[in-house]
Short mmCIF file of C-alpha atoms in Angstrom, two decimals:
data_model
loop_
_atom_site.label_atom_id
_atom_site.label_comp_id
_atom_site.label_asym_id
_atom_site.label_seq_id
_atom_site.Cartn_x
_atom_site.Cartn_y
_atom_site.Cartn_z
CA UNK A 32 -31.11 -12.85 -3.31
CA UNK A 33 -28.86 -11.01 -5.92
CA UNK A 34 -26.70 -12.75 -8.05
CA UNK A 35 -22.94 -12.83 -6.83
CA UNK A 36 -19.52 -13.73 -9.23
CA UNK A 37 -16.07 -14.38 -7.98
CA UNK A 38 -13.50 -14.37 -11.12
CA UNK A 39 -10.09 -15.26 -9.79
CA UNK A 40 -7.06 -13.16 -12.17
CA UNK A 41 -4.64 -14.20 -10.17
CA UNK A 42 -2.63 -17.66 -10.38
CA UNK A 43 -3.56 -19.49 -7.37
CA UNK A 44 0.35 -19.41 -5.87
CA UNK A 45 0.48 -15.41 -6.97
CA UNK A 46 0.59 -14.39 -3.62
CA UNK A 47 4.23 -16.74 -2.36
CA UNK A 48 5.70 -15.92 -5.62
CA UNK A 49 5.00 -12.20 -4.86
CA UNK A 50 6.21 -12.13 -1.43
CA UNK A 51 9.35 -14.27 -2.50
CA UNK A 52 10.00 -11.45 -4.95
CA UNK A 53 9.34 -8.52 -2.82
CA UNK A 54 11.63 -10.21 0.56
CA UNK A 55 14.43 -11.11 -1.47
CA UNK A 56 14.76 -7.47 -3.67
CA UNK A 57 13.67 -5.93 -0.49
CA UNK A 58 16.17 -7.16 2.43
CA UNK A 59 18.81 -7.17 -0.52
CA UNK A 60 18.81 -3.59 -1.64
CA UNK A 61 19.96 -0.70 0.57
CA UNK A 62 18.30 0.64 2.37
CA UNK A 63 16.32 -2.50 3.18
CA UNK A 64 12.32 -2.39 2.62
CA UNK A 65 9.28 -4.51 2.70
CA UNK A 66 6.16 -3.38 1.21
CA UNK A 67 3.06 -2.62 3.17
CA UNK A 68 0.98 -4.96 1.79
CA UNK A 69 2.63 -7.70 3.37
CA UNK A 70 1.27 -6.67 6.96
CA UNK A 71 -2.59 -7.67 6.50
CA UNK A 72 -2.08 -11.49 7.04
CA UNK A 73 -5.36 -12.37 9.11
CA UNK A 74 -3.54 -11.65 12.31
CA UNK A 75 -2.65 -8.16 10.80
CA UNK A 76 -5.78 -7.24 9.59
CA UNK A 77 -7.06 -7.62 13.32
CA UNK A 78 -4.83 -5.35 13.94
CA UNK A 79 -5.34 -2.65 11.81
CA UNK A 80 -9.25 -2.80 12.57
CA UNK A 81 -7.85 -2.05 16.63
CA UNK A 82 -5.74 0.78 14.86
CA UNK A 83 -8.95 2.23 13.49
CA UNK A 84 -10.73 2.27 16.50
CA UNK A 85 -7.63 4.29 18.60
CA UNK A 86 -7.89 7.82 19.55
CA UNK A 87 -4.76 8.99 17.82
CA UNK A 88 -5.67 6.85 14.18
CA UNK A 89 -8.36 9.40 12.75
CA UNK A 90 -8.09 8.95 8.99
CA UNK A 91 -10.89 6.35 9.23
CA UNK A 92 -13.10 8.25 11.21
CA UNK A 93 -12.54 11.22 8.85
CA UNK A 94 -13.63 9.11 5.57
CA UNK A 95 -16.45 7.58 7.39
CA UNK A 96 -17.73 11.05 8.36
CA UNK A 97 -17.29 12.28 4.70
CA UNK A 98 -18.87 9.33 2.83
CA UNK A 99 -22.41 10.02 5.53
CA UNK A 100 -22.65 13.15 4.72
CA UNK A 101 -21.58 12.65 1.19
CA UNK A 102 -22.58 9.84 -0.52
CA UNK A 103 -25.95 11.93 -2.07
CA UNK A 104 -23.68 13.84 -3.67
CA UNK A 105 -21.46 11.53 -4.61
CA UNK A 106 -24.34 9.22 -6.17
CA UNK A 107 -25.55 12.50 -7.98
CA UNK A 108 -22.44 14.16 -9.64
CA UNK A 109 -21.09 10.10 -11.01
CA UNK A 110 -24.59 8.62 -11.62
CA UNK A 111 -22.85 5.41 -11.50
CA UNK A 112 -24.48 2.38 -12.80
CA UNK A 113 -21.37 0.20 -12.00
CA UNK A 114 -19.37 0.72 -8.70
CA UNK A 115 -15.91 -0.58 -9.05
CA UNK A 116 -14.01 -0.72 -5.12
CA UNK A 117 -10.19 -1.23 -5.53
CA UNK A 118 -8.99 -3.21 -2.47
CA UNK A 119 -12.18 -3.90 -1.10
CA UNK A 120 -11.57 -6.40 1.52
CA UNK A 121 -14.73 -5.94 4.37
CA UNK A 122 -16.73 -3.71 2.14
CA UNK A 123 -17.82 -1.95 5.07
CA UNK A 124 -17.44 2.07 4.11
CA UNK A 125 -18.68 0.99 0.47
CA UNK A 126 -22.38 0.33 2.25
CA UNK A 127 -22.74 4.53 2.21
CA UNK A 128 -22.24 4.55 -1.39
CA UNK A 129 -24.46 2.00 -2.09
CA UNK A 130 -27.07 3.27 0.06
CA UNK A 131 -27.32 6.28 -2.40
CA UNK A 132 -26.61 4.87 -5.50
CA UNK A 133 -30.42 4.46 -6.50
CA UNK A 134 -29.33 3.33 -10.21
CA UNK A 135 -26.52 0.89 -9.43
CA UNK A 136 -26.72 -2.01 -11.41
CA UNK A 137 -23.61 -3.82 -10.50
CA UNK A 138 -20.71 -4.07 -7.92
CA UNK A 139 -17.13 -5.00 -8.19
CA UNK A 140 -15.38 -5.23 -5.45
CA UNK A 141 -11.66 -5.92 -6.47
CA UNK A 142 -9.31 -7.72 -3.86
CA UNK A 143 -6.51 -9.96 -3.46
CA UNK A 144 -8.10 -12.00 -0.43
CA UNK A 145 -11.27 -14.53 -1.74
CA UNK A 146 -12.19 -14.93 1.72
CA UNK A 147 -12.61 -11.58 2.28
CA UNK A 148 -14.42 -10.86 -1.25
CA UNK A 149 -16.69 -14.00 -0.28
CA UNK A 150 -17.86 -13.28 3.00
CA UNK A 151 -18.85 -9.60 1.78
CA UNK A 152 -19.88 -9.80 -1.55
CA UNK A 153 -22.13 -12.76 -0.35
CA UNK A 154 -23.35 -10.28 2.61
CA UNK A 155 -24.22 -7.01 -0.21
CA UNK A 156 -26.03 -9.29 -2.40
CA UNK A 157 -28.17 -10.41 -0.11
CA UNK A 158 -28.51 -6.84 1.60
CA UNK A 159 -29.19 -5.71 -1.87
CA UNK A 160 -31.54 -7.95 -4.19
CA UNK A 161 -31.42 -7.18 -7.91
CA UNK A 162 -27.63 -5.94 -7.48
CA UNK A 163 -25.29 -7.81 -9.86
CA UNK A 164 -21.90 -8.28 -6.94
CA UNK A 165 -19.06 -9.88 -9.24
CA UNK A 166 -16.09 -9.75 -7.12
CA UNK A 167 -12.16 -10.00 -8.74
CA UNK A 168 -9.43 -11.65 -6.96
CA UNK A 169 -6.88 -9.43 -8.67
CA UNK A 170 -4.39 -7.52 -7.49
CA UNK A 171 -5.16 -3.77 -7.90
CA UNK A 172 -1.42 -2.25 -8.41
CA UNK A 173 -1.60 -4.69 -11.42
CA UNK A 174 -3.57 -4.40 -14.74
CA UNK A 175 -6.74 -6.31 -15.06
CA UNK A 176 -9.95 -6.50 -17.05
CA UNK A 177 -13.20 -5.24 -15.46
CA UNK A 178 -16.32 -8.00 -16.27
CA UNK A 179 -18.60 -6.20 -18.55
CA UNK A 180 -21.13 -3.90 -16.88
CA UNK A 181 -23.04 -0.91 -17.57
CA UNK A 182 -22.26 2.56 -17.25
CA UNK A 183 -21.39 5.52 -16.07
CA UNK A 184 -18.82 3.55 -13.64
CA UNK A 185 -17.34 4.96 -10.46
CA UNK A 186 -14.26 3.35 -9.42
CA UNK A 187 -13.76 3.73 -5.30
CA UNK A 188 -10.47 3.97 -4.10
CA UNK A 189 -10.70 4.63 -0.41
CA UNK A 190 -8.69 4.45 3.08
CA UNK A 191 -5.64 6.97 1.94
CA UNK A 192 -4.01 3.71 0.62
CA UNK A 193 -3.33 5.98 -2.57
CA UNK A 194 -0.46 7.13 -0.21
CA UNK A 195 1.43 4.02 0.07
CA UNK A 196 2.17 3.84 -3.47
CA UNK A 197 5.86 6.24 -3.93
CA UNK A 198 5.11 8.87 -6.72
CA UNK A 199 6.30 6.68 -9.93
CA UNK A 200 4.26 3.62 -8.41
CA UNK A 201 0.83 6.39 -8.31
CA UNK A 202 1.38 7.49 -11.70
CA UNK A 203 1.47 4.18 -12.78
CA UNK A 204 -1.50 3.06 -11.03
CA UNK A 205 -3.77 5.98 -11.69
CA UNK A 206 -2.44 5.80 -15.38
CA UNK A 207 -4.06 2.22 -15.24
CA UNK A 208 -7.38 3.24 -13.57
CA UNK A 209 -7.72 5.59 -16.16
CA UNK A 210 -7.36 2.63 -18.71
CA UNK A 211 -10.36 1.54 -17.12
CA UNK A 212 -12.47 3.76 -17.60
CA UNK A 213 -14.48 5.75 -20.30
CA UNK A 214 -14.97 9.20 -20.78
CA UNK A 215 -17.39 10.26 -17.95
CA UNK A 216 -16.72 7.40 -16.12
CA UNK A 217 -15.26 8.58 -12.43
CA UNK A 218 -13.02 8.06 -9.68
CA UNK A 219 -13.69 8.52 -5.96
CA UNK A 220 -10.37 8.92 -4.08
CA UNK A 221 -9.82 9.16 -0.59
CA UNK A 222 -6.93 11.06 0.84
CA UNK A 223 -5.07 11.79 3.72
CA UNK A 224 -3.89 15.71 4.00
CA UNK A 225 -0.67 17.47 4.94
CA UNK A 226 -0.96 18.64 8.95
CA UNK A 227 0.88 19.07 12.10
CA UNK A 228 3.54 16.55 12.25
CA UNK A 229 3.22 15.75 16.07
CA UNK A 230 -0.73 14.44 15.06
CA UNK A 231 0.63 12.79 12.07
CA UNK A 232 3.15 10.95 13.85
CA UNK A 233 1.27 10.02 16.59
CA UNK A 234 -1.76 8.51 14.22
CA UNK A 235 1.34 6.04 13.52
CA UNK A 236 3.16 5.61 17.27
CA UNK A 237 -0.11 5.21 19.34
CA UNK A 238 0.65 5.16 22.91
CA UNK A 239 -1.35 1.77 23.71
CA UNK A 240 1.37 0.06 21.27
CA UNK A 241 -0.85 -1.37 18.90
CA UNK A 242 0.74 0.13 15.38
CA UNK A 243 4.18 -1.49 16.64
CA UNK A 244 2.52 -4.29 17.14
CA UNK A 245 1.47 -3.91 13.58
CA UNK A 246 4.51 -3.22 12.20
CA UNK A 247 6.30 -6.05 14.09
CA UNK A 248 3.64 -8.53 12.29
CA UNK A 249 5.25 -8.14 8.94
CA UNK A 250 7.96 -10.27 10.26
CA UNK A 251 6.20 -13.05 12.03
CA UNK A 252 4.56 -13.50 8.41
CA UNK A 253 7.92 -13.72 6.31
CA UNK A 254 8.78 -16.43 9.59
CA UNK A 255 5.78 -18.26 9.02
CA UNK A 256 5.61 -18.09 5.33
CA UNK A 257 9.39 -18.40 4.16
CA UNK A 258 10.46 -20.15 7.42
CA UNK A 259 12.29 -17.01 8.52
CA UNK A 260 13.90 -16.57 12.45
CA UNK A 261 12.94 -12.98 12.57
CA UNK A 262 12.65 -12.07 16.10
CA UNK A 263 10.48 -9.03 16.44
CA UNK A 264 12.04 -8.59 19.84
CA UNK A 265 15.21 -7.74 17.91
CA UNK A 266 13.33 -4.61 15.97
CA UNK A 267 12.38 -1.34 17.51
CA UNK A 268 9.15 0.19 15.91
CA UNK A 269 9.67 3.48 14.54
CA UNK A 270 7.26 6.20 12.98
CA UNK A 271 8.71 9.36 11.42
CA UNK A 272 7.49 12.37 9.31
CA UNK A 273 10.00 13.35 6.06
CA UNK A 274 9.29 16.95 5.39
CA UNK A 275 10.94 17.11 2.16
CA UNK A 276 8.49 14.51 1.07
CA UNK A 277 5.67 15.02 2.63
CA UNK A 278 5.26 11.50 3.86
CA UNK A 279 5.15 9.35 7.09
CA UNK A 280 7.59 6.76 7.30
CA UNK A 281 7.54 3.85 9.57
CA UNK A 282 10.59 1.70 10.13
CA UNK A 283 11.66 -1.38 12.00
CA UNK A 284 15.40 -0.74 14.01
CA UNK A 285 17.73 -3.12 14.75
CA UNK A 286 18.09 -2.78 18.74
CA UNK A 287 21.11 -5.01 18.17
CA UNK A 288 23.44 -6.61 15.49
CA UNK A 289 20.99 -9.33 14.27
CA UNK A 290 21.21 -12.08 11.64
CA UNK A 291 18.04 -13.51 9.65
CA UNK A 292 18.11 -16.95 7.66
CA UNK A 293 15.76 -16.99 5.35
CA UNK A 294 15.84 -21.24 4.07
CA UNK A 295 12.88 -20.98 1.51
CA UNK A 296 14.96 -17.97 -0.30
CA UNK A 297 18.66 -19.66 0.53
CA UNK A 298 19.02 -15.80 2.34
CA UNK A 299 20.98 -14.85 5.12
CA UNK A 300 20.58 -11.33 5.84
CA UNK A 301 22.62 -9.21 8.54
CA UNK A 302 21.51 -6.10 9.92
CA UNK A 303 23.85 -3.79 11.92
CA UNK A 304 22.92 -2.37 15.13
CA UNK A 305 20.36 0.55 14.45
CA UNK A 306 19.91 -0.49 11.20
CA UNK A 307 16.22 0.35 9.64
CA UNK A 308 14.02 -1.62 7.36
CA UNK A 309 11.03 0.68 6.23
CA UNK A 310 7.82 -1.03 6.19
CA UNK A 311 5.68 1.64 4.86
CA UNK A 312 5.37 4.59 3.32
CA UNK A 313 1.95 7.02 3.78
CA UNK A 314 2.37 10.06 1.66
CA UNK A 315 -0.17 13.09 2.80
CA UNK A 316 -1.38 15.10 0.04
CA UNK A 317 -2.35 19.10 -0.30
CA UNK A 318 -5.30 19.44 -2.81
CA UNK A 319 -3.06 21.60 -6.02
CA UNK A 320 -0.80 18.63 -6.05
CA UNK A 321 -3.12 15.84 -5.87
CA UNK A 322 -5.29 17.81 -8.89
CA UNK A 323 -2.52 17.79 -10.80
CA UNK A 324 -0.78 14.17 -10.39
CA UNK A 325 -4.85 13.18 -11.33
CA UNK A 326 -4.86 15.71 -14.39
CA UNK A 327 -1.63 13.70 -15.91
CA UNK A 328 -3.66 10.57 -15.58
CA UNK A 329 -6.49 11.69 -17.48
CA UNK A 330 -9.00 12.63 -14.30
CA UNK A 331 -9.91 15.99 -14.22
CA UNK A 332 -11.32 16.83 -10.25
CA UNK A 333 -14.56 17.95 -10.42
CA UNK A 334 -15.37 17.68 -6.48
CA UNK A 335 -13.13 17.90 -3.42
CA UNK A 336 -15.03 17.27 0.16
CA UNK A 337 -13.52 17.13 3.81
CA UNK A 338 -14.24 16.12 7.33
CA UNK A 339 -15.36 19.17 9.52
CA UNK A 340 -11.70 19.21 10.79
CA UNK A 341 -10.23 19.47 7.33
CA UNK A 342 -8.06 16.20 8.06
CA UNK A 343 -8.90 13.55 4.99
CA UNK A 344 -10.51 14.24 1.62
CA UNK A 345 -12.19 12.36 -0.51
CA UNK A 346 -12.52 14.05 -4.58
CA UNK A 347 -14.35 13.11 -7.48
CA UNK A 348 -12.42 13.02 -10.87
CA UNK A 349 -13.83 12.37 -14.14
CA UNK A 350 -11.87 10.97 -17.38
CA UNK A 351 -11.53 12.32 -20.04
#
């Protein structure tokens, strides 16, 4: 079996001191907010893997189909010694890649869930003997130190979750992925693309309920973790497309005058009657723009591949 590492980065009570942070500058600002990350609680990340599997949620279906018919190339154009997956959690996609990576010496997978870093590094380095599998417990929209490894390295950032970040928060974060890397070294990004706003919605308002379901979750885990008396039956869930920005926005309405206590935060927070907290944020990208927000990083996009219906990309940028 192949040696496997897990290097924690993050103190061990990182996580309720985050989510402290974000609830109390979130439901205390106007207009109210909580961010995404916040949703994938183990009951949430069920969820999600349901969402994938709907009719109207094709983004993962899109990637998948790239990174099959892709990964040669992929392997070929980085020839990546090191893969590097930001927010790895199942690993499952990453399998293509390493499939076709023929001179991979070492794996990273980088995520804020152990568990989940556990249960699949454990799984590739025993799927893959010889493969050094050091997995990080760091958080990815923070700075942290990659273990020492050989390159060329090929950093994976996949799943459109590039999209969640608002435009300062990506510059910042591909800024910092290009701190990780040296010249030659790569990044693979996956992408979701501008399209027709009724399949765009819909991706995020499927009619079996599931995404509001999803959405709802957020709140059961403030309850649970900050002894909240959020009553999702209070919330309306609510997926829109802004045009000006070019993003999908999904909200929670108040269907009535409500009032949270928060006790672990010493919060009370009142929302009026139609009142929205936004929950997420999913920008959709057209391929000038996205060249060019990677060009101010330092990545310079040498390859740009789609799904047969032209729906999700994935590109190939190399630093400088």
């Amino acid at each position: 079996m192949s040696p496997f590492h897990l290097t924690r980065t993050l103190p061990e009570d990182a996580t309720d001191a985050a989510l402290r942070t974000d609830v109390l500058h979130g439901l205390t600002c106007t207009p109210k907010t909580l961010p995404p990350k916040w949703f994938y609680d183990a009951r949430g990340s069920d969820l999600f893997e349901e969402i994938t599997r709907l009719p109207e949620y094709y983004p993962t279906r899109a990637e998948a189909e790239i990174l099959r018919e892709r990964s040669g190339e992929i392997a070929a154009a980085s020839r990546a010694r090191t893969l590097v997956e930001l927010g790895s959690g199942s690993s499952e996609k990453t399998r293509h890649l390493l499939d076709e990576l023929t001179e991979l010496k070492a794996y990273v997978p980088v995520d804020v869930s152990a568990s989940a870093l556990a249960q699949a590094g454990e799984a590739i380095a025993a799927e893959h003997p010889g493969l050094d599998v050091h997995g990080l417990i760091a958080d990815f929209t923070t700075s942290f130190a990659l273990p020492a490894t050989p390159g060329p390295r090929l950093v994976a950032f996949l799943g459109g979750t590039l999209g969640n970040l608002l435009p300062a928060e990506r510059a910042r974060f591909l800024t910092s992925v290009r701190a990780m890397l040296d010249p030659g070294d790569a990044l693979l990004l996956g992408t979701d693309l501008v399209k027709e706003e009724a399949v765009l919605v819909a991706a995020y308002d499927d009619a079996q309920g599931v995404t509001a379901e999803f959405n709802k979750n957020v709140l059961l885990v403030v309850n649970r973790e900050l002894d909240a008396n959020f009553d999702p039956e209070d919330f309306a869930h609510v997926a829109l497309w802004n045009r000006e920005e070019e993003w999908i926005e999904m909200r929670l309405r108040a269907l009535r005058p409500v009032g949270v206590k928060i006790p672990a935060l010493d919060l009370a927070v009142d929302f009026e009657a139609g009142e929205e907290l936004r929950t997420e944020v999913s920008a959709k990208f057209r391929e000038e723009g996205l060249r060019a927000e990677l060009a101010a990083a330092g990545l310079d996009t040498s390859h740009w591949w789609t799904d047969s219906a032209g729906r999700f990309a994935l590109s190939l940028s190399v630093a400088r």
